[in-house]
Coordinates of C-alpha atoms in Angstrom, one line a residue:
M6 CA -2.6 -57.4 2.2
A7 CA -5.7 -57.1 4.4
E8 CA -4.0 -59.1 7.1
Q9 CA -1.0 -56.8 7.1
K10 CA -3.3 -53.8 7.3
E11 CA -5.1 -55.2 10.3
K12 CA -1.7 -55.9 12.0
L13 CA -0.7 -52.3 11.4
F14 CA -3.8 -51.0 13.1
E15 CA -3.1 -53.3 16.0
M16 CA 0.2 -51.4 16.6
F17 CA -1.8 -48.3 17.3
P18 CA -4.5 -49.0 19.9
P19 CA -7.6 -46.7 19.8
V20 CA -7.4 -43.6 22.0
S21 CA -10.6 -42.1 23.4
S22 CA -11.4 -38.4 23.5
E23 CA -11.1 -38.5 27.3
E24 CA -7.5 -39.7 26.9
W25 CA -6.7 -37.0 24.4
H26 CA -8.1 -34.4 26.7
A27 CA -6.2 -35.8 29.7
K28 CA -2.9 -35.5 27.7
V29 CA -3.7 -31.9 26.6
D30 CA -4.6 -30.9 30.2
A31 CA -1.3 -32.3 31.3
D32 CA 0.6 -30.4 28.7
L33 CA -1.2 -27.2 29.6
K34 CA -0.1 -27.5 33.2
G35 CA -3.3 -26.3 34.8
V36 CA -4.4 -23.8 32.3
P37 CA -8.1 -24.5 31.5
F38 CA -8.5 -26.3 28.2
E39 CA -11.6 -24.2 27.2
K40 CA -9.7 -21.0 27.8
K41 CA -6.5 -21.8 26.0
L42 CA -7.6 -23.9 23.0
V43 CA -11.3 -23.3 22.4
W44 CA -12.1 -20.1 20.5
R45 CA -15.3 -18.3 20.1
T46 CA -16.3 -17.3 16.6
N47 CA -18.0 -14.2 15.5
E48 CA -20.8 -16.5 14.2
G49 CA -21.8 -17.3 17.8
F50 CA -20.4 -20.7 18.5
N51 CA -17.2 -22.3 19.8
V52 CA -14.6 -24.2 17.8
N53 CA -12.6 -26.9 19.4
P54 CA -8.9 -27.7 18.6
M55 CA -9.8 -31.2 17.5
Y56 CA -12.8 -33.3 16.3
R57 CA -13.4 -37.0 16.2
R58 CA -15.8 -39.4 14.5
E59 CA -18.3 -39.2 17.4
D60 CA -18.7 -35.4 16.8
I61 CA -20.5 -36.0 13.6
A62 CA -22.2 -39.3 14.5
D63 CA -25.6 -37.7 14.9
L64 CA -25.4 -35.2 12.0
K65 CA -27.9 -35.8 9.2
T66 CA -25.8 -33.8 6.8
T67 CA -23.5 -36.8 6.2
N68 CA -26.2 -39.1 4.9
S69 CA -26.6 -37.7 1.3
L70 CA -24.5 -37.8 -1.8
P71 CA -23.7 -35.0 -4.3
G72 CA -26.7 -34.2 -6.3
E73 CA -29.1 -35.5 -3.7
Y74 CA -31.6 -33.6 -1.5
P75 CA -30.9 -31.6 0.6
F76 CA -27.8 -30.9 -1.6
V77 CA -25.4 -30.1 1.3
R78 CA -22.8 -32.0 -0.8
G79 CA -23.7 -30.1 -4.0
T80 CA -26.4 -29.8 -6.6
R81 CA -24.4 -31.6 -9.3
T82 CA -22.3 -34.7 -9.6
D83 CA -19.4 -32.7 -11.1
N84 CA -17.6 -29.6 -9.9
N85 CA -17.1 -27.8 -13.2
W86 CA -18.0 -24.2 -12.2
F87 CA -18.2 -21.3 -14.6
V88 CA -15.2 -18.9 -14.6
R89 CA -16.8 -15.5 -14.7
Q90 CA -15.4 -12.0 -15.6
E91 CA -17.2 -8.7 -15.3
I92 CA -16.8 -6.8 -18.5
I93 CA -16.0 -3.1 -18.0
A94 CA -15.9 -1.1 -21.2
G95 CA -16.9 2.3 -22.5
S96 CA -19.4 1.1 -25.1
P97 CA -21.3 -2.0 -26.1
A98 CA -19.0 -2.6 -29.1
E99 CA -15.9 -2.3 -26.9
A100 CA -17.5 -4.6 -24.3
N101 CA -18.2 -7.2 -27.0
A102 CA -14.7 -7.0 -28.3
K103 CA -13.3 -7.5 -24.8
A104 CA -15.7 -10.3 -24.1
I105 CA -14.7 -12.2 -27.3
D106 CA -11.0 -11.7 -26.3
V107 CA -11.4 -13.1 -22.8
L108 CA -13.5 -16.0 -24.0
G109 CA -10.3 -17.2 -25.7
K110 CA -8.5 -17.0 -22.4
G111 CA -10.5 -19.5 -20.4
V112 CA -13.5 -17.4 -19.3
T113 CA -16.8 -19.3 -19.5
S114 CA -19.1 -16.7 -18.0
L115 CA -19.6 -13.0 -18.7
G116 CA -21.1 -10.2 -16.7
F117 CA -22.3 -7.1 -18.4
H118 CA -23.9 -3.9 -17.0
V119 CA -26.4 -2.5 -19.5
S120 CA -27.0 1.2 -19.2
D121 CA -28.9 1.8 -22.4
V122 CA -31.4 -1.0 -22.6
N123 CA -32.6 -1.8 -26.1
A124 CA -32.4 -4.6 -28.6
E125 CA -29.5 -3.0 -30.5
T126 CA -27.4 -2.7 -27.3
V127 CA -27.9 -6.4 -26.3
S128 CA -27.3 -7.6 -29.9
T129 CA -24.0 -5.6 -30.0
L130 CA -22.9 -7.0 -26.6
L131 CA -23.6 -10.6 -27.5
E132 CA -22.6 -10.7 -31.2
G133 CA -20.4 -13.7 -31.9
I134 CA -20.9 -15.3 -28.5
N135 CA -22.1 -18.9 -28.4
L136 CA -25.2 -18.7 -26.1
S137 CA -25.0 -22.5 -25.6
E138 CA -21.5 -22.5 -24.2
V139 CA -21.1 -19.2 -22.4
E140 CA -23.1 -18.2 -19.3
I141 CA -24.5 -14.6 -19.8
N142 CA -25.3 -12.4 -16.9
L143 CA -26.8 -8.9 -17.4
S144 CA -27.5 -6.2 -14.8
C145 CA -29.2 -2.9 -15.2
C146 CA -31.2 -0.3 -13.3
H147 CA -33.9 -2.3 -11.6
R148 CA -36.5 0.0 -13.2
K149 CA -35.4 -1.4 -16.6
A150 CA -35.3 -5.0 -15.7
E151 CA -38.6 -5.9 -17.4
E152 CA -37.4 -4.3 -20.7
L153 CA -34.0 -5.9 -20.5
T154 CA -35.6 -9.4 -19.9
K155 CA -37.8 -9.0 -22.9
V156 CA -34.9 -7.9 -25.1
L157 CA -32.7 -10.8 -23.9
T158 CA -35.4 -13.5 -24.2
D159 CA -36.2 -12.3 -27.8
Y160 CA -32.5 -12.5 -28.6
I161 CA -32.2 -16.0 -27.1
K162 CA -35.2 -17.2 -29.1
A163 CA -33.9 -15.7 -32.3
H164 CA -30.8 -17.7 -31.9
N165 CA -32.7 -20.9 -31.0
A166 CA -30.9 -21.2 -27.7
E167 CA -33.9 -21.6 -25.3
S168 CA -33.0 -25.0 -24.1
T169 CA -29.2 -24.5 -23.8
F170 CA -29.0 -21.0 -22.4
H171 CA -27.5 -20.4 -19.0
G172 CA -27.4 -17.0 -17.4
S173 CA -29.2 -14.3 -15.4
I174 CA -30.9 -10.9 -15.2
K175 CA -29.8 -9.3 -11.9
F176 CA -33.2 -7.9 -10.7
N177 CA -32.6 -6.5 -7.2
P178 CA -35.4 -4.2 -6.2
W179 CA -34.0 -3.8 -2.7
K180 CA -30.6 -2.6 -3.9
R181 CA -31.5 1.1 -3.6
D182 CA -32.9 0.5 -0.1
L183 CA -29.8 -1.3 1.1
K184 CA -27.2 0.8 -0.7
K185 CA -28.8 4.3 -0.3
G186 CA -31.3 3.8 2.4
K187 CA -34.0 5.1 0.1
K188 CA -37.1 3.2 -1.0
S189 CA -37.3 1.9 -4.5
P190 CA -40.3 2.8 -6.6
V191 CA -40.4 -0.6 -8.2
N192 CA -43.1 -3.1 -7.1
A193 CA -41.0 -6.3 -6.5
A194 CA -43.9 -8.7 -6.7
E195 CA -45.4 -7.2 -9.8
T196 CA -42.2 -6.9 -11.7
G197 CA -40.8 -10.2 -10.5
K198 CA -43.9 -12.0 -11.8
K199 CA -43.6 -10.3 -15.2
L200 CA -39.9 -11.4 -15.5
I201 CA -40.8 -15.0 -14.7
E202 CA -43.5 -14.9 -17.4
L203 CA -41.1 -13.4 -19.9
A204 CA -38.5 -16.1 -19.1
A205 CA -41.0 -19.0 -19.7
G206 CA -39.5 -21.6 -22.0
I207 CA -35.9 -20.7 -21.1
P208 CA -35.2 -22.8 -18.1
G209 CA -31.7 -21.7 -17.6
L210 CA -32.5 -18.0 -17.2
H211 CA -32.5 -16.7 -13.6
V212 CA -34.4 -13.4 -13.2
L213 CA -34.6 -12.9 -9.5
S214 CA -31.6 -11.9 -7.5
V215 CA -30.5 -12.5 -3.9
D216 CA -27.5 -10.2 -3.8
S217 CA -26.1 -11.0 -0.4
A218 CA -22.6 -10.1 -1.6
M219 CA -23.7 -6.6 -0.8
L220 CA -23.8 -7.6 2.8
T221 CA -20.4 -9.3 2.7
N222 CA -18.9 -6.2 1.1
S223 CA -20.3 -4.2 4.0
G224 CA -18.7 -6.2 6.7
A225 CA -21.4 -8.8 7.5
Y226 CA -20.3 -11.9 9.4
I227 CA -20.8 -15.2 7.7
Y228 CA -23.9 -16.2 9.7
Q229 CA -25.5 -12.8 8.9
E230 CA -24.9 -13.1 5.2
L231 CA -26.4 -16.6 5.1
G232 CA -29.3 -15.8 7.4
Y233 CA -30.3 -12.7 5.5
A234 CA -29.8 -14.4 2.1
L235 CA -32.2 -17.1 3.1
A236 CA -34.8 -14.5 4.3
W237 CA -34.3 -12.7 1.0
G238 CA -34.9 -15.8 -1.0
A239 CA -38.0 -16.7 1.1
E240 CA -39.3 -13.1 0.5
W241 CA -39.3 -13.9 -3.3
L242 CA -41.2 -17.2 -2.6
T243 CA -43.8 -15.4 -0.4
L244 CA -44.3 -12.4 -2.7
L245 CA -44.7 -14.5 -5.8
T246 CA -46.8 -17.4 -4.5
D247 CA -49.1 -14.7 -3.1
A248 CA -49.2 -13.3 -6.6
G249 CA -50.4 -16.6 -8.0
L250 CA -47.2 -18.4 -9.1
T251 CA -46.1 -21.8 -7.8
V252 CA -42.8 -22.7 -6.2
D253 CA -42.0 -24.6 -9.3
D254 CA -42.3 -21.3 -11.2
I255 CA -40.3 -19.2 -8.7
A256 CA -37.5 -21.2 -7.1
P257 CA -35.6 -22.1 -10.3
R258 CA -35.5 -18.5 -11.3
I259 CA -33.7 -17.3 -8.2
K260 CA -29.9 -16.8 -8.2
F261 CA -27.9 -16.2 -5.1
D262 CA -25.0 -13.9 -5.6
M263 CA -23.0 -14.4 -2.4
G264 CA -19.7 -13.0 -1.1
V265 CA -16.8 -15.0 0.2
G266 CA -14.2 -13.9 2.7
T267 CA -10.9 -15.2 3.9
N268 CA -12.2 -17.3 6.8
Y269 CA -11.3 -20.4 4.7
F270 CA -13.1 -23.3 6.3
M271 CA -16.0 -21.3 7.6
E272 CA -16.7 -19.9 4.1
L273 CA -16.5 -23.4 2.6
A274 CA -19.0 -24.6 5.3
K275 CA -21.3 -21.6 4.6
F276 CA -22.0 -22.6 1.0
R277 CA -22.7 -26.2 2.1
A278 CA -25.1 -25.0 4.8
A279 CA -26.7 -22.6 2.4
R280 CA -27.7 -25.3 0.0
M281 CA -29.1 -27.5 2.8
L282 CA -31.2 -24.7 4.4
W283 CA -32.5 -23.4 1.1
A284 CA -33.6 -26.8 0.1
Q285 CA -35.5 -27.2 3.3
I286 CA -37.2 -23.8 2.9
V287 CA -38.3 -24.6 -0.7
K288 CA -39.5 -28.0 0.4
Q289 CA -42.1 -26.4 2.6
Y290 CA -43.9 -25.1 -0.5
N291 CA -44.5 -28.6 -1.8
P292 CA -42.5 -28.5 -5.1
S293 CA -43.2 -31.1 -7.7
A294 CA -39.7 -32.6 -7.4
D295 CA -36.6 -32.3 -5.2
S296 CA -34.7 -30.7 -8.1
V297 CA -36.8 -27.5 -7.6
C298 CA -35.1 -27.2 -4.2
K299 CA -31.6 -26.8 -5.8
M300 CA -29.8 -23.5 -5.0
T301 CA -28.0 -21.7 -7.8
V302 CA -25.0 -19.8 -6.3
H303 CA -22.5 -17.4 -7.7
A304 CA -19.6 -16.5 -5.5
E305 CA -17.7 -13.2 -5.6
T306 CA -14.5 -12.7 -3.6
S307 CA -14.7 -10.0 -1.0
R308 CA -14.1 -6.3 -1.5
F309 CA -14.4 -5.5 2.2
N310 CA -10.9 -6.8 3.0
Q311 CA -9.1 -5.5 0.0
T312 CA -6.4 -2.9 0.6
V313 CA -4.8 0.0 -1.3
Y314 CA -1.4 -0.4 0.3
D315 CA 0.4 -3.6 -0.3
A316 CA -2.3 -4.3 -2.8
H317 CA -0.7 -7.5 -4.2
V318 CA -1.6 -9.2 -0.8
N319 CA -5.2 -8.9 -2.2
L320 CA -4.2 -11.7 -4.5
L321 CA -3.5 -14.0 -1.5
R322 CA -6.9 -13.1 0.0
S323 CA -8.9 -13.7 -3.1
Q324 CA -7.0 -16.9 -3.9
T325 CA -8.1 -18.5 -0.6
E326 CA -11.6 -17.1 -1.0
A327 CA -12.0 -18.6 -4.5
M328 CA -10.6 -21.9 -3.3
S329 CA -13.2 -22.0 -0.5
A330 CA -16.0 -21.4 -3.0
A331 CA -14.6 -23.9 -5.5
L332 CA -14.3 -26.7 -2.9
A333 CA -17.8 -25.9 -1.7
G334 CA -19.2 -26.6 -5.2
V335 CA -20.7 -23.2 -6.2
D336 CA -21.9 -22.7 -9.7
S337 CA -19.7 -19.8 -10.8
I338 CA -17.0 -17.6 -9.4
T339 CA -15.9 -14.0 -9.9
V340 CA -12.4 -13.2 -8.6
T341 CA -12.4 -9.4 -7.8
P342 CA -9.2 -7.9 -9.3
F343 CA -6.6 -6.9 -6.8
D344 CA -6.6 -3.2 -7.9
T345 CA -10.3 -2.7 -7.5
P346 CA -10.0 -0.5 -4.3
Y347 CA -8.2 2.3 -6.1
K348 CA -9.0 2.3 -9.8
T349 CA -10.9 0.6 -12.6
P350 CA -9.2 -2.8 -13.0
D351 CA -6.7 -2.9 -15.9
E352 CA -5.8 -5.6 -18.3
F353 CA -3.0 -7.0 -16.1
S354 CA -5.2 -7.3 -12.9
E355 CA -8.1 -8.8 -14.9
R356 CA -5.7 -11.4 -16.4
I357 CA -4.3 -12.3 -13.0
A358 CA -7.9 -12.6 -11.6
R359 CA -8.8 -15.0 -14.4
N360 CA -5.6 -17.0 -13.9
Q361 CA -6.3 -17.4 -10.2
Q362 CA -9.3 -19.6 -11.2
H363 CA -7.3 -21.4 -13.9
L364 CA -4.8 -22.4 -11.3
L365 CA -7.6 -23.9 -9.2
K366 CA -8.8 -25.9 -12.2
E367 CA -5.9 -26.6 -14.5
E368 CA -3.1 -27.1 -11.9
S369 CA -4.9 -27.9 -8.6
H370 CA -7.7 -29.9 -10.4
L371 CA -10.3 -28.8 -7.9
D372 CA -12.9 -29.3 -10.6
K373 CA -12.2 -33.0 -10.7
V374 CA -13.7 -33.9 -7.3
V375 CA -17.1 -33.1 -5.8
D376 CA -17.3 -32.0 -2.1
P377 CA -13.8 -33.1 -1.0
A378 CA -14.6 -31.7 2.4
G379 CA -17.5 -34.2 2.9
G380 CA -17.0 -36.3 5.9
S381 CA -14.4 -34.1 7.4
Y382 CA -15.1 -34.0 11.2
Y383 CA -14.2 -30.3 11.3
V384 CA -16.0 -29.1 8.2
E385 CA -19.2 -31.1 8.8
T386 CA -19.3 -29.7 12.4
L387 CA -18.8 -26.2 11.0
T388 CA -21.5 -26.7 8.4
A389 CA -24.0 -27.7 11.1
S390 CA -23.0 -24.9 13.5
I391 CA -23.2 -22.2 10.8
A392 CA -26.5 -23.6 9.7
A393 CA -27.9 -23.4 13.2
E394 CA -26.9 -19.8 13.7
A395 CA -28.1 -18.6 10.3
W396 CA -31.4 -20.5 10.8
K397 CA -31.9 -18.6 14.1
L398 CA -31.4 -15.3 12.3
F399 CA -33.6 -16.4 9.4
L400 CA -36.5 -17.3 11.8
G401 CA -36.1 -14.0 13.6
V402 CA -36.4 -12.0 10.4
E403 CA -39.5 -14.1 9.4
A404 CA -41.1 -13.6 12.8
E405 CA -40.8 -9.8 12.4
G406 CA -42.5 -9.7 9.0
G407 CA -39.9 -10.9 6.6
F408 CA -36.9 -9.6 4.6
A409 CA -38.6 -6.7 2.8
K410 CA -40.0 -5.2 6.0
A411 CA -36.7 -5.6 7.8
V412 CA -35.0 -3.7 5.0
E413 CA -37.7 -1.0 5.0
D414 CA -37.3 -0.6 8.7
G415 CA -33.5 -0.5 8.4
K416 CA -33.0 -3.4 10.8
I417 CA -30.8 -5.4 8.4
Q418 CA -28.7 -2.4 7.5
A419 CA -28.3 -1.6 11.2
A420 CA -27.2 -5.1 12.1
V421 CA -24.7 -5.3 9.3
N422 CA -23.4 -1.8 10.1
E423 CA -22.9 -2.8 13.7
S424 CA -20.7 -5.7 12.5
N425 CA -18.9 -3.3 10.2
A426 CA -18.1 -1.0 13.1
K427 CA -17.0 -4.0 15.3
R428 CA -14.7 -5.2 12.6
H429 CA -13.2 -1.7 12.2
A430 CA -12.7 -1.6 15.9
D431 CA -11.1 -5.0 15.9
M432 CA -8.8 -3.9 13.1
A433 CA -7.8 -0.8 15.1
R434 CA -6.7 -3.1 18.0
R435 CA -5.2 -5.8 15.7
K436 CA -7.8 -8.4 16.8
E437 CA -8.3 -8.7 13.0
I438 CA -5.2 -8.5 10.8
L439 CA -4.8 -7.3 7.3
L440 CA -1.3 -8.0 6.3
G441 CA 0.5 -4.9 5.0
T442 CA -2.1 -2.5 6.6
N443 CA -2.3 -2.9 10.3
Q444 CA 0.6 -5.4 10.6
Y445 CA 3.9 -5.5 8.8
P446 CA 3.3 -2.5 6.5
N447 CA 5.7 -1.7 3.7
I448 CA 6.8 1.6 5.2
N449 CA 8.4 2.9 2.0
E450 CA 5.3 2.4 -0.2
M451 CA 3.5 5.4 -1.5
A452 CA 0.0 5.0 -2.8
A453 CA -1.6 8.4 -3.3
E454 CA -0.6 8.7 -7.0
K455 CA -2.1 5.3 -8.0
I456 CA -5.5 6.1 -6.6
V457 CA -8.0 7.0 -9.4
D458 CA -11.6 8.0 -8.8
T459 CA -13.6 5.4 -10.6
P460 CA -16.8 6.6 -12.4
K461 CA -20.0 5.7 -10.5
C462 CA -23.2 4.7 -12.2
A463 CA -25.5 7.8 -12.6
H464 CA -28.6 5.8 -13.2
C465 CA -28.9 2.9 -10.7
C466 CA -29.9 3.1 -7.1
G467 CA -30.2 6.8 -7.0
G468 CA -26.9 7.5 -8.8
Q469 CA -24.9 10.1 -6.9
D470 CA -27.5 11.2 -4.4
E471 CA -26.7 11.3 -0.7
K472 CA -27.2 8.2 1.4
G473 CA -30.2 8.0 3.7
E474 CA -30.1 7.0 7.4
N475 CA -30.7 3.3 6.6
A476 CA -27.9 2.8 4.2
L477 CA -25.2 0.1 4.4
N478 CA -21.8 1.3 5.4
T479 CA -19.5 0.0 2.6
A480 CA -16.2 1.4 4.1
R481 CA -13.6 -1.3 3.6
Q482 CA -11.9 -2.6 6.7
A483 CA -8.5 -1.0 5.8
S484 CA -10.0 2.4 5.0
D485 CA -9.2 4.0 8.4
F486 CA -5.5 3.0 8.3
E487 CA -5.3 4.1 4.6
Q488 CA -6.6 7.6 5.6
L489 CA -3.7 7.8 8.1
R490 CA -1.1 6.9 5.6
L491 CA -2.5 9.1 2.9
A492 CA -2.5 12.0 5.3
T493 CA 1.2 11.3 6.0
E494 CA 1.9 11.2 2.2
H495 CA 0.1 14.5 1.7
A496 CA 1.8 16.3 4.6
A497 CA 4.7 18.6 4.1
N498 CA 6.8 16.6 6.5
R499 CA 7.0 12.8 7.0
P500 CA 7.5 12.1 10.7
K501 CA 10.6 10.3 11.7
V502 CA 10.5 7.6 14.4
F503 CA 13.8 6.8 16.2
M504 CA 14.3 3.6 18.0
L505 CA 16.3 4.2 21.2
T506 CA 17.4 0.6 21.8
I507 CA 19.3 0.0 25.0
G508 CA 19.8 -2.7 27.6
N509 CA 18.5 -6.3 27.3
L510 CA 19.3 -7.5 23.8
A511 CA 16.3 -9.8 23.2
M512 CA 13.8 -7.3 24.6
R513 CA 15.2 -4.2 22.8
L514 CA 15.2 -6.1 19.4
A515 CA 11.6 -7.4 19.9
R516 CA 10.3 -4.0 21.0
S517 CA 12.0 -2.1 18.2
Q518 CA 10.5 -4.4 15.7
F519 CA 7.1 -4.1 17.3
S520 CA 7.4 -0.3 17.4
G521 CA 8.5 -0.1 13.8
N522 CA 5.4 -2.1 12.7
F523 CA 3.3 0.1 14.9
F524 CA 4.3 3.5 13.6
G525 CA 4.8 2.1 10.1
C526 CA 1.0 1.7 9.9
A527 CA 0.8 5.5 9.6
G528 CA 3.6 5.6 7.0
Y529 CA 6.2 7.2 9.2
E530 CA 9.9 6.9 8.5
I531 CA 11.4 4.3 10.8
I532 CA 15.0 4.7 12.0
D533 CA 16.1 1.5 13.7
N534 CA 19.4 1.0 15.6
N535 CA 21.6 -1.8 17.0
G536 CA 21.7 -0.3 20.5
F537 CA 23.3 2.4 22.6
K538 CA 25.5 2.2 25.6
T539 CA 23.9 5.2 27.3
I540 CA 20.6 7.1 27.2
E541 CA 22.5 10.3 26.3
D542 CA 24.1 8.7 23.2
G543 CA 20.7 7.5 22.0
I544 CA 19.0 10.9 22.5
D545 CA 21.9 12.7 20.8
A546 CA 21.7 10.4 17.8
A547 CA 18.0 10.9 17.6
M548 CA 18.3 14.7 17.5
A549 CA 21.0 14.4 14.9
Q550 CA 18.5 12.6 12.7
A551 CA 15.8 15.2 13.4
A552 CA 13.5 12.6 14.9
D553 CA 9.9 13.6 15.7
I554 CA 9.3 10.6 17.9
V555 CA 11.8 8.8 20.1
V556 CA 10.7 5.3 21.2
L557 CA 12.5 3.8 24.2
C558 CA 13.0 0.0 23.5
S559 CA 14.3 -2.0 26.5
S560 CA 13.0 -4.5 29.1
D561 CA 10.4 -3.9 31.7
D562 CA 12.9 -4.2 34.6
E563 CA 15.1 -1.5 33.0
Y564 CA 12.4 1.0 32.2
A565 CA 12.3 2.3 35.8
E566 CA 15.8 3.6 35.3
Y567 CA 16.0 4.3 31.6
A568 CA 12.7 6.0 30.9
P569 CA 12.8 8.9 33.4
A570 CA 16.4 9.6 32.4
A571 CA 15.6 9.6 28.7
F572 CA 12.5 11.7 29.1
K573 CA 14.4 14.3 31.1
Y574 CA 17.3 14.4 28.7
L575 CA 15.1 14.7 25.7
D576 CA 13.4 17.7 27.3
G577 CA 10.4 18.0 24.9
R578 CA 12.5 18.1 21.8
A579 CA 10.5 15.2 20.3
E580 CA 7.6 13.0 21.4
F581 CA 8.7 10.4 23.8
V582 CA 7.2 6.9 23.8
V583 CA 7.8 3.8 25.9
A584 CA 7.4 0.5 24.1
G585 CA 5.6 -1.8 26.5
A586 CA 3.4 -1.8 29.6
P587 CA 5.9 -2.2 32.5
A588 CA 4.9 -2.6 36.1
C589 CA 6.3 0.8 36.8
T590 CA 3.9 2.5 34.3
E591 CA 2.1 4.6 37.0
E592 CA 5.4 5.8 38.3
L593 CA 6.5 6.8 34.8
K594 CA 3.2 8.6 34.2
A595 CA 3.7 10.5 37.4
A596 CA 7.1 11.6 36.1
G597 CA 5.3 13.1 33.0
I598 CA 5.6 10.3 30.5
E599 CA 2.3 10.0 28.6
N600 CA 2.9 7.7 25.6
F601 CA 3.0 3.9 25.9
I602 CA 2.5 1.4 23.0
H603 CA 1.9 -2.3 23.6
V604 CA -0.1 -5.2 22.3
R605 CA -3.3 -3.9 24.0
S606 CA -3.0 -0.5 22.4
N607 CA -5.6 0.9 20.0
V608 CA -3.2 1.3 17.1
L609 CA -5.5 3.5 15.1
D610 CA -6.4 5.9 17.8
T611 CA -2.8 6.2 19.0
L612 CA -1.6 7.0 15.4
R613 CA -4.5 9.5 14.9
A614 CA -3.3 11.3 18.0
F615 CA 0.3 11.4 16.7
N616 CA -0.9 12.6 13.2
A617 CA -2.8 15.4 14.9
K618 CA 0.4 16.5 16.7
L619 CA 3.0 16.0 13.9
L620 CA 1.4 16.5 10.5
K621 CA 1.6 20.0 9.0

């Protein structure tokens, strides 16, 4: 058998990278390889179209096994992550009943927000829940974190679950600074030290939060979330070692709550890079064992890219996000329900969110293999590249005084908000695509009636008070386009867009489809046509339909004749648009034609201008 295998390989002689490049260059017919096939990521490095063994030959990340320092391949020798659901209910008793119910449906981790912190509330929440089998995660106003930790630890001890408990208290003293731009009154070091002391004897209880999901949900790029998360974790180590604790006391108490977006392989590589870099940071504090350097990571699918329109596409986004996190070997995952952008998730959306993880486990068996991406030339290269960019950012934050100072000065918020603005701008120009929102919208969908104002916490992070100057911008990427469509829905008239298709068959069909997608992003009614023999026939048909916009769809060569004639015959009875950017554009503008739509158009600004003209 071995001889047959060797003979098979002999039939395929080895091909060098130089030979591959030569073949590609020949196929490109003079177009530069780097310009056509190499793309620049938002993370600051280039990605090639192919990778080979020599690309990872010098990478140290390939030399370890799962469960071994620096844990790039995982902190465990299995991949059985916790399936987490956030419990939203009106009272502790209702939350407990809901928790008991979902535990029978495959959930193994629960998240509760505790408003009224006392022993009775926690006892009611956790009644009937096996603390040795279910991960318990509690959050509260950070001013009440010490009280909540004491109540929870007392409850754990009363149930003799000290050695088997797994869970967390989400103590995030910088949440108010980040979310509201207003300084928290809580002393992070003092309270953090007390929480660790209270948690003594319960090794599975994490009481210090690195909540970088906040950054992801505000539009941060992958390297930013990772770089700032590392700085955040390092801040805890600095503050609490200065307060007299050891790294052995601190590091195992930190839980990283990280976001995960739809950049599939990049997100997978992010978590691998995160474990490796965090292990190296903790190692500098001389821990007693390598196990202290392990990173505990909870992954939450993104809210930034969720949409109100065509909301079921959110399921596709969150499914790939959860898959990235699962393949990367995180400790637990929350799939954000698809209806989160417009209401409190209901029973159906929560069920679907649970089942998305069950699909990954029970049907795809992703929990049966550890680090399947290990050794992949592409993923290993991405891991090293993301690690390098995040490390640069981490070092920059440390050089300027650390995470807390950067937050206080508003530098982290400013950097993330800049990324948020760029991603909104890229969305406007379709450099980033959200299916159903800025590309291929369902033009007949109405969403205004399904939007419900969800109640906001009146106690945490300043409650309903106004945001300060240094607050994160949490506007979802789709929000600008959604405002356009909602304005159309609320208007007395819904603009009609008529496709005047004429001339070259292939070009008129392509441009009518493009134009329908373009104006559909504002929720306009699209009237398409098979084609007209004359300009006059097309304009007359448009007026018979009471069109507000007439879009001329033809070929560049024919626009020089058709566009002036159509514009003149229309005579201001509707807005006139040319689909494309023909060579004769300047001549057409000189004839009075102002509106052109094409692939380089700013879709958002163009549609805003039409909304201003047409909506009444």
